[in-house]
């Protein structure tokens, strides 16, 4: 019971918190992307009233560039680089390799999202790749129902049950934090994208930023 509770809390919080920190780090390092995202938030939520925060409906239906930023963050920085291991139920050949019955199989999630055969400039943070008509990520389905080019939530019958909630949380938090503040690097303490493996793959050097309240 203790193990199940620990897994539930860690899987439900650490993964989202880790992904959020990586995404915000990319926005700090790429101010033009942050500015473009803020412009979208400002234009799509200016309804003539005092719009204090981005709502769930805004995040789900109104902000395509925000969704592209989240997907690009999950492609480049999936919180879990390895999924839970699987076991082959029978001998099977995949890509010319024999996977024997009983073999443990791991899916290299990070390598999938950074594969230069599948993604143009995979080491760069380019949310536009997920915008309609703009790039190699158009139409990518993170559930793997059509094809698997990235799988930050797993795929198939054992896909993460909280996929929709996790996406909503990331969109909601990123949108509201960018709406309220401009995120900048701290002089002499630049963003470092080195990784460290804990329960999730975190930033080896935690993100520190200078926040400027937007007018």
PDB file of C-alpha atoms in Angstrom:
ATOM      1  CA  UNK A   1       0.000   0.000   0.000  1.00  0.00           C
ATOM      2  CA  UNK A   2       2.834   2.394   0.871  1.00  0.00           C
ATOM      3  CA  UNK A   3       4.500   1.621  -2.456  1.00  0.00           C
ATOM      4  CA  UNK A   4       1.284   2.207  -4.386  1.00  0.00           C
ATOM      5  CA  UNK A   5       0.619   5.516  -2.617  1.00  0.00           C
ATOM      6  CA  UNK A   6       4.209   6.663  -3.229  1.00  0.00           C
ATOM      7  CA  UNK A   7       3.967   5.723  -6.901  1.00  0.00           C
ATOM      8  CA  UNK A   8       0.639   7.520  -7.258  1.00  0.00           C
ATOM      9  CA  UNK A   9       1.925  10.742  -5.676  1.00  0.00           C
ATOM     10  CA  UNK A  10       5.276  10.706  -7.483  1.00  0.00           C
ATOM     11  CA  UNK A  11       3.845   9.827 -10.885  1.00  0.00           C
ATOM     12  CA  UNK A  12       1.113  12.426 -10.489  1.00  0.00           C
ATOM     13  CA  UNK A  13       3.301  15.326  -9.381  1.00  0.00           C
ATOM     14  CA  UNK A  14       6.979  14.770 -10.204  1.00  0.00           C
ATOM     15  CA  UNK A  15       6.351  14.171 -13.894  1.00  0.00           C
ATOM     16  CA  UNK A  16       4.302  17.329 -14.361  1.00  0.00           C
ATOM     17  CA  UNK A  17       6.620  19.462 -12.226  1.00  0.00           C
ATOM     18  CA  UNK A  18       9.645  18.178 -14.150  1.00  0.00           C
ATOM     19  CA  UNK A  19       8.068  18.830 -17.549  1.00  0.00           C
ATOM     20  CA  UNK A  20       6.987  22.306 -16.424  1.00  0.00           C
ATOM     21  CA  UNK A  21      10.507  23.261 -15.357  1.00  0.00           C
ATOM     22  CA  UNK A  22      12.018  22.081 -18.658  1.00  0.00           C
ATOM     23  CA  UNK A  23       9.415  23.987 -20.691  1.00  0.00           C
ATOM     24  CA  UNK A  24       9.922  27.203 -18.734  1.00  0.00           C
ATOM     25  CA  UNK A  25      13.697  26.816 -19.098  1.00  0.00           C
ATOM     26  CA  UNK A  26      13.262  26.652 -22.883  1.00  0.00           C
ATOM     27  CA  UNK A  27      11.073  29.771 -22.827  1.00  0.00           C
ATOM     28  CA  UNK A  28      13.705  31.611 -20.788  1.00  0.00           C
ATOM     29  CA  UNK A  29      16.412  30.558 -23.229  1.00  0.00           C
ATOM     30  CA  UNK A  30      14.255  31.405 -26.258  1.00  0.00           C
ATOM     31  CA  UNK A  31      12.749  34.858 -25.571  1.00  0.00           C
ATOM     32  CA  UNK A  32      11.338  35.186 -29.100  1.00  0.00           C
ATOM     33  CA  UNK A  33       9.246  32.037 -28.534  1.00  0.00           C
ATOM     34  CA  UNK A  34       8.139  33.334 -25.144  1.00  0.00           C
ATOM     35  CA  UNK A  35       7.154  36.639 -26.750  1.00  0.00           C
ATOM     36  CA  UNK A  36       5.190  34.886 -29.502  1.00  0.00           C
ATOM     37  CA  UNK A  37       3.365  32.795 -26.905  1.00  0.00           C
ATOM     38  CA  UNK A  38       2.535  35.890 -24.855  1.00  0.00           C
ATOM     39  CA  UNK A  39       1.208  37.637 -27.960  1.00  0.00           C
ATOM     40  CA  UNK A  40      -1.118  34.698 -28.614  1.00  0.00           C
ATOM     41  CA  UNK A  41      -2.314  34.646 -25.004  1.00  0.00           C
ATOM     42  CA  UNK A  42      -2.925  38.391 -25.046  1.00  0.00           C
ATOM     43  CA  UNK A  43      -4.782  38.403 -28.375  1.00  0.00           C
ATOM     44  CA  UNK A  44      -6.931  35.352 -27.737  1.00  0.00           C
ATOM     45  CA  UNK A  45      -8.033  36.390 -24.250  1.00  0.00           C
ATOM     46  CA  UNK A  46      -8.686  40.114 -24.791  1.00  0.00           C
ATOM     47  CA  UNK A  47     -12.456  39.995 -24.648  1.00  0.00           C
ATOM     48  CA  UNK A  48     -13.012  43.507 -23.359  1.00  0.00           C
ATOM     49  CA  UNK A  49     -13.404  42.343 -19.771  1.00  0.00           C
ATOM     50  CA  UNK A  50     -10.909  41.971 -16.987  1.00  0.00           C
ATOM     51  CA  UNK A  51      -9.437  38.604 -17.881  1.00  0.00           C
ATOM     52  CA  UNK A  52      -7.556  37.758 -14.692  1.00  0.00           C
ATOM     53  CA  UNK A  53      -6.389  34.304 -15.675  1.00  0.00           C
ATOM     54  CA  UNK A  54      -6.323  31.840 -18.527  1.00  0.00           C
ATOM     55  CA  UNK A  55      -9.184  29.419 -18.038  1.00  0.00           C
ATOM     56  CA  UNK A  56      -9.351  25.711 -18.816  1.00  0.00           C
ATOM     57  CA  UNK A  57     -11.499  26.476 -21.848  1.00  0.00           C
ATOM     58  CA  UNK A  58      -8.931  28.993 -23.105  1.00  0.00           C
ATOM     59  CA  UNK A  59      -6.132  26.459 -22.733  1.00  0.00           C
ATOM     60  CA  UNK A  60      -8.059  23.639 -24.399  1.00  0.00           C
ATOM     61  CA  UNK A  61      -9.649  25.470 -27.305  1.00  0.00           C
ATOM     62  CA  UNK A  62      -8.149  28.876 -27.864  1.00  0.00           C
ATOM     63  CA  UNK A  63      -4.365  28.679 -27.845  1.00  0.00           C
ATOM     64  CA  UNK A  64      -2.797  26.495 -30.569  1.00  0.00           C
ATOM     65  CA  UNK A  65       0.719  27.897 -30.132  1.00  0.00           C
ATOM     66  CA  UNK A  66       0.560  27.141 -26.409  1.00  0.00           C
ATOM     67  CA  UNK A  67      -0.248  23.518 -27.213  1.00  0.00           C
ATOM     68  CA  UNK A  68       2.659  23.443 -29.683  1.00  0.00           C
ATOM     69  CA  UNK A  69       5.034  24.751 -26.977  1.00  0.00           C
ATOM     70  CA  UNK A  70       3.898  21.998 -24.591  1.00  0.00           C
ATOM     71  CA  UNK A  71       4.277  19.274 -27.219  1.00  0.00           C
ATOM     72  CA  UNK A  72       7.737  20.503 -28.190  1.00  0.00           C
ATOM     73  CA  UNK A  73       8.749  20.510 -24.525  1.00  0.00           C
ATOM     74  CA  UNK A  74       7.540  16.935 -24.105  1.00  0.00           C
ATOM     75  CA  UNK A  75       9.310  15.868 -27.303  1.00  0.00           C
ATOM     76  CA  UNK A  76      12.653  17.316 -26.323  1.00  0.00           C
ATOM     77  CA  UNK A  77      12.432  16.802 -22.552  1.00  0.00           C
ATOM     78  CA  UNK A  78      10.156  13.873 -21.667  1.00  0.00           C
ATOM     79  CA  UNK A  79      10.116  13.561 -17.849  1.00  0.00           C
ATOM     80  CA  UNK A  80      10.648   9.797 -18.078  1.00  0.00           C
ATOM     81  CA  UNK A  81      13.361   8.687 -20.489  1.00  0.00           C
ATOM     82  CA  UNK A  82      12.370   5.062 -19.961  1.00  0.00           C
ATOM     83  CA  UNK A  83       8.865   3.701 -19.513  1.00  0.00           C
ATOM     84  CA  UNK A  84       7.925   0.811 -17.258  1.00  0.00           C
ATOM     85  CA  UNK A  85       9.546  -2.318 -18.743  1.00  0.00           C
ATOM     86  CA  UNK A  86       7.505  -4.840 -20.715  1.00  0.00           C
ATOM     87  CA  UNK A  87       8.075  -8.546 -21.349  1.00  0.00           C
ATOM     88  CA  UNK A  88       7.772 -10.236 -24.725  1.00  0.00           C
ATOM     89  CA  UNK A  89       4.943 -12.779 -24.620  1.00  0.00           C
ATOM     90  CA  UNK A  90       6.393 -14.702 -27.551  1.00  0.00           C
ATOM     91  CA  UNK A  91       9.279 -14.615 -30.004  1.00  0.00           C
ATOM     92  CA  UNK A  92       8.867 -11.651 -32.329  1.00  0.00           C
ATOM     93  CA  UNK A  93      11.027  -9.985 -34.980  1.00  0.00           C
ATOM     94  CA  UNK A  94      11.199  -6.183 -34.992  1.00  0.00           C
ATOM     95  CA  UNK A  95      13.249  -4.320 -37.568  1.00  0.00           C
ATOM     96  CA  UNK A  96      15.273  -7.428 -38.335  1.00  0.00           C
ATOM     97  CA  UNK A  97      16.043  -8.159 -34.680  1.00  0.00           C
ATOM     98  CA  UNK A  98      14.693 -11.188 -32.825  1.00  0.00           C
ATOM     99  CA  UNK A  99      13.094 -10.362 -29.473  1.00  0.00           C
ATOM    100  CA  UNK A 100      12.940 -13.718 -27.652  1.00  0.00           C
ATOM    101  CA  UNK A 101      10.008 -14.745 -25.524  1.00  0.00           C
ATOM    102  CA  UNK A 102      10.443 -13.561 -21.917  1.00  0.00           C
ATOM    103  CA  UNK A 103      12.899 -10.778 -22.825  1.00  0.00           C
ATOM    104  CA  UNK A 104      12.538  -7.465 -20.989  1.00  0.00           C
ATOM    105  CA  UNK A 105      11.766  -4.618 -23.387  1.00  0.00           C
ATOM    106  CA  UNK A 106      12.315  -0.926 -22.627  1.00  0.00           C
ATOM    107  CA  UNK A 107      11.201   1.950 -24.824  1.00  0.00           C
ATOM    108  CA  UNK A 108      13.766   4.743 -25.215  1.00  0.00           C
ATOM    109  CA  UNK A 109      11.359   7.668 -25.041  1.00  0.00           C
ATOM    110  CA  UNK A 110      13.898  10.502 -25.156  1.00  0.00           C
ATOM    111  CA  UNK A 111      15.766   8.983 -28.100  1.00  0.00           C
ATOM    112  CA  UNK A 112      12.518   8.707 -30.072  1.00  0.00           C
ATOM    113  CA  UNK A 113      11.830  12.411 -29.694  1.00  0.00           C
ATOM    114  CA  UNK A 114      15.408  13.320 -30.591  1.00  0.00           C
ATOM    115  CA  UNK A 115      15.793  11.006 -33.581  1.00  0.00           C
ATOM    116  CA  UNK A 116      17.145  13.017 -36.512  1.00  0.00           C
ATOM    117  CA  UNK A 117      15.593  10.507 -38.928  1.00  0.00           C
ATOM    118  CA  UNK A 118      12.153  11.538 -37.692  1.00  0.00           C
ATOM    119  CA  UNK A 119      12.631  15.157 -36.666  1.00  0.00           C
ATOM    120  CA  UNK A 120      14.269  18.102 -38.393  1.00  0.00           C
ATOM    121  CA  UNK A 121      16.802  19.804 -36.080  1.00  0.00           C
ATOM    122  CA  UNK A 122      15.795  17.597 -33.122  1.00  0.00           C
ATOM    123  CA  UNK A 123      18.099  19.318 -30.629  1.00  0.00           C
ATOM    124  CA  UNK A 124      16.464  22.712 -31.219  1.00  0.00           C
ATOM    125  CA  UNK A 125      13.302  23.956 -29.499  1.00  0.00           C
ATOM    126  CA  UNK A 126      10.913  24.713 -32.372  1.00  0.00           C
ATOM    127  CA  UNK A 127       7.230  24.717 -31.358  1.00  0.00           C
ATOM    128  CA  UNK A 128       6.265  25.734 -34.912  1.00  0.00           C
ATOM    129  CA  UNK A 129       6.919  22.145 -36.001  1.00  0.00           C
ATOM    130  CA  UNK A 130       3.588  21.250 -34.351  1.00  0.00           C
ATOM    131  CA  UNK A 131       1.588  24.026 -36.025  1.00  0.00           C
ATOM    132  CA  UNK A 132      -0.645  23.171 -38.967  1.00  0.00           C
ATOM    133  CA  UNK A 133       1.266  23.426 -42.230  1.00  0.00           C
ATOM    134  CA  UNK A 134       4.516  24.486 -40.566  1.00  0.00           C
ATOM    135  CA  UNK A 135       6.644  21.482 -39.717  1.00  0.00           C
ATOM    136  CA  UNK A 136       7.442  17.819 -39.292  1.00  0.00           C
ATOM    137  CA  UNK A 137       5.348  17.508 -36.149  1.00  0.00           C
ATOM    138  CA  UNK A 138       2.032  18.419 -37.743  1.00  0.00           C
ATOM    139  CA  UNK A 139      -0.577  15.798 -36.914  1.00  0.00           C
ATOM    140  CA  UNK A 140       1.614  13.958 -34.408  1.00  0.00           C
ATOM    141  CA  UNK A 141      -0.588  12.066 -31.980  1.00  0.00           C
ATOM    142  CA  UNK A 142       0.985  11.567 -28.545  1.00  0.00           C
ATOM    143  CA  UNK A 143      -1.379   8.647 -27.874  1.00  0.00           C
ATOM    144  CA  UNK A 144       0.261   6.637 -30.671  1.00  0.00           C
ATOM    145  CA  UNK A 145      -3.066   5.774 -32.293  1.00  0.00           C
ATOM    146  CA  UNK A 146      -1.748   6.598 -35.802  1.00  0.00           C
ATOM    147  CA  UNK A 147       2.028   6.315 -35.489  1.00  0.00           C
ATOM    148  CA  UNK A 148       4.604   6.534 -32.727  1.00  0.00           C
ATOM    149  CA  UNK A 149       7.160   9.291 -33.222  1.00  0.00           C
ATOM    150  CA  UNK A 150       7.128  10.451 -29.606  1.00  0.00           C
ATOM    151  CA  UNK A 151       5.560   8.805 -26.572  1.00  0.00           C
ATOM    152  CA  UNK A 152       6.027  10.873 -23.395  1.00  0.00           C
ATOM    153  CA  UNK A 153       2.915   9.220 -21.920  1.00  0.00           C
ATOM    154  CA  UNK A 154       3.544   5.742 -23.273  1.00  0.00           C
ATOM    155  CA  UNK A 155       1.210   4.192 -25.820  1.00  0.00           C
ATOM    156  CA  UNK A 156      -1.330   1.457 -26.268  1.00  0.00           C
ATOM    157  CA  UNK A 157      -3.389  -0.179 -23.528  1.00  0.00           C
ATOM    158  CA  UNK A 158      -1.016   0.945 -20.774  1.00  0.00           C
ATOM    159  CA  UNK A 159      -0.756   4.600 -21.775  1.00  0.00           C
ATOM    160  CA  UNK A 160      -0.740   7.053 -18.861  1.00  0.00           C
ATOM    161  CA  UNK A 161      -4.294   7.324 -17.555  1.00  0.00           C
ATOM    162  CA  UNK A 162      -3.735  10.987 -16.646  1.00  0.00           C
ATOM    163  CA  UNK A 163      -2.642  12.146 -20.117  1.00  0.00           C
ATOM    164  CA  UNK A 164      -5.497  14.637 -20.517  1.00  0.00           C
ATOM    165  CA  UNK A 165      -5.099  16.020 -16.994  1.00  0.00           C
ATOM    166  CA  UNK A 166      -1.324  16.374 -17.391  1.00  0.00           C
ATOM    167  CA  UNK A 167      -1.687  18.252 -20.690  1.00  0.00           C
ATOM    168  CA  UNK A 168      -4.315  20.540 -19.181  1.00  0.00           C
ATOM    169  CA  UNK A 169      -2.140  21.276 -16.140  1.00  0.00           C
ATOM    170  CA  UNK A 170       0.896  22.084 -18.270  1.00  0.00           C
ATOM    171  CA  UNK A 171      -1.086  24.329 -20.618  1.00  0.00           C
ATOM    172  CA  UNK A 172      -2.825  26.083 -17.721  1.00  0.00           C
ATOM    173  CA  UNK A 173       0.335  26.718 -15.674  1.00  0.00           C
ATOM    174  CA  UNK A 174       2.547  27.774 -18.595  1.00  0.00           C
ATOM    175  CA  UNK A 175      -0.120  30.105 -20.014  1.00  0.00           C
ATOM    176  CA  UNK A 176      -0.791  31.871 -16.729  1.00  0.00           C
ATOM    177  CA  UNK A 177       2.872  32.194 -15.760  1.00  0.00           C
ATOM    178  CA  UNK A 178       3.760  33.698 -19.154  1.00  0.00           C
ATOM    179  CA  UNK A 179       0.681  35.940 -19.022  1.00  0.00           C
ATOM    180  CA  UNK A 180       1.675  37.431 -15.667  1.00  0.00           C
ATOM    181  CA  UNK A 181       5.478  37.564 -15.930  1.00  0.00           C
ATOM    182  CA  UNK A 182       8.289  37.939 -18.399  1.00  0.00           C
ATOM    183  CA  UNK A 183      10.817  35.199 -17.658  1.00  0.00           C
ATOM    184  CA  UNK A 184      14.486  36.152 -18.064  1.00  0.00           C
ATOM    185  CA  UNK A 185      17.865  34.630 -17.289  1.00  0.00           C
ATOM    186  CA  UNK A 186      19.708  35.731 -14.184  1.00  0.00           C
ATOM    187  CA  UNK A 187      22.967  37.425 -15.120  1.00  0.00           C
ATOM    188  CA  UNK A 188      25.838  35.084 -14.359  1.00  0.00           C
ATOM    189  CA  UNK A 189      23.473  32.142 -13.760  1.00  0.00           C
ATOM    190  CA  UNK A 190      22.511  31.080 -17.258  1.00  0.00           C
ATOM    191  CA  UNK A 191      20.150  28.215 -18.033  1.00  0.00           C
ATOM    192  CA  UNK A 192      21.967  24.876 -18.117  1.00  0.00           C
ATOM    193  CA  UNK A 193      20.255  21.980 -19.923  1.00  0.00           C
ATOM    194  CA  UNK A 194      22.386  19.249 -18.337  1.00  0.00           C
ATOM    195  CA  UNK A 195      20.258  16.352 -17.095  1.00  0.00           C
ATOM    196  CA  UNK A 196      20.241  14.326 -13.881  1.00  0.00           C
ATOM    197  CA  UNK A 197      18.342  11.093 -13.379  1.00  0.00           C
ATOM    198  CA  UNK A 198      16.186  10.856 -10.275  1.00  0.00           C
ATOM    199  CA  UNK A 199      12.615   9.483 -10.270  1.00  0.00           C
ATOM    200  CA  UNK A 200      12.270  11.633 -13.389  1.00  0.00           C
ATOM    201  CA  UNK A 201      14.998  13.167 -15.559  1.00  0.00           C
ATOM    202  CA  UNK A 202      15.393  16.592 -13.995  1.00  0.00           C
ATOM    203  CA  UNK A 203      17.570  19.636 -14.626  1.00  0.00           C
ATOM    204  CA  UNK A 204      20.951  18.964 -13.019  1.00  0.00           C
ATOM    205  CA  UNK A 205      21.089  22.654 -12.199  1.00  0.00           C
ATOM    206  CA  UNK A 206      17.602  23.785 -11.088  1.00  0.00           C
ATOM    207  CA  UNK A 207      16.120  26.675 -13.019  1.00  0.00           C
ATOM    208  CA  UNK A 208      16.648  30.161 -11.546  1.00  0.00           C
ATOM    209  CA  UNK A 209      15.054  33.127 -13.294  1.00  0.00           C
ATOM    210  CA  UNK A 210      14.366  36.839 -13.028  1.00  0.00           C
ATOM    211  CA  UNK A 211      10.638  37.582 -13.180  1.00  0.00           C
ATOM    212  CA  UNK A 212       9.347  40.899 -14.495  1.00  0.00           C
ATOM    213  CA  UNK A 213       5.705  41.678 -13.855  1.00  0.00           C
ATOM    214  CA  UNK A 214       3.904  42.430 -17.122  1.00  0.00           C
ATOM    215  CA  UNK A 215       1.917  45.646 -17.377  1.00  0.00           C
TER     216      UNK A 215
END
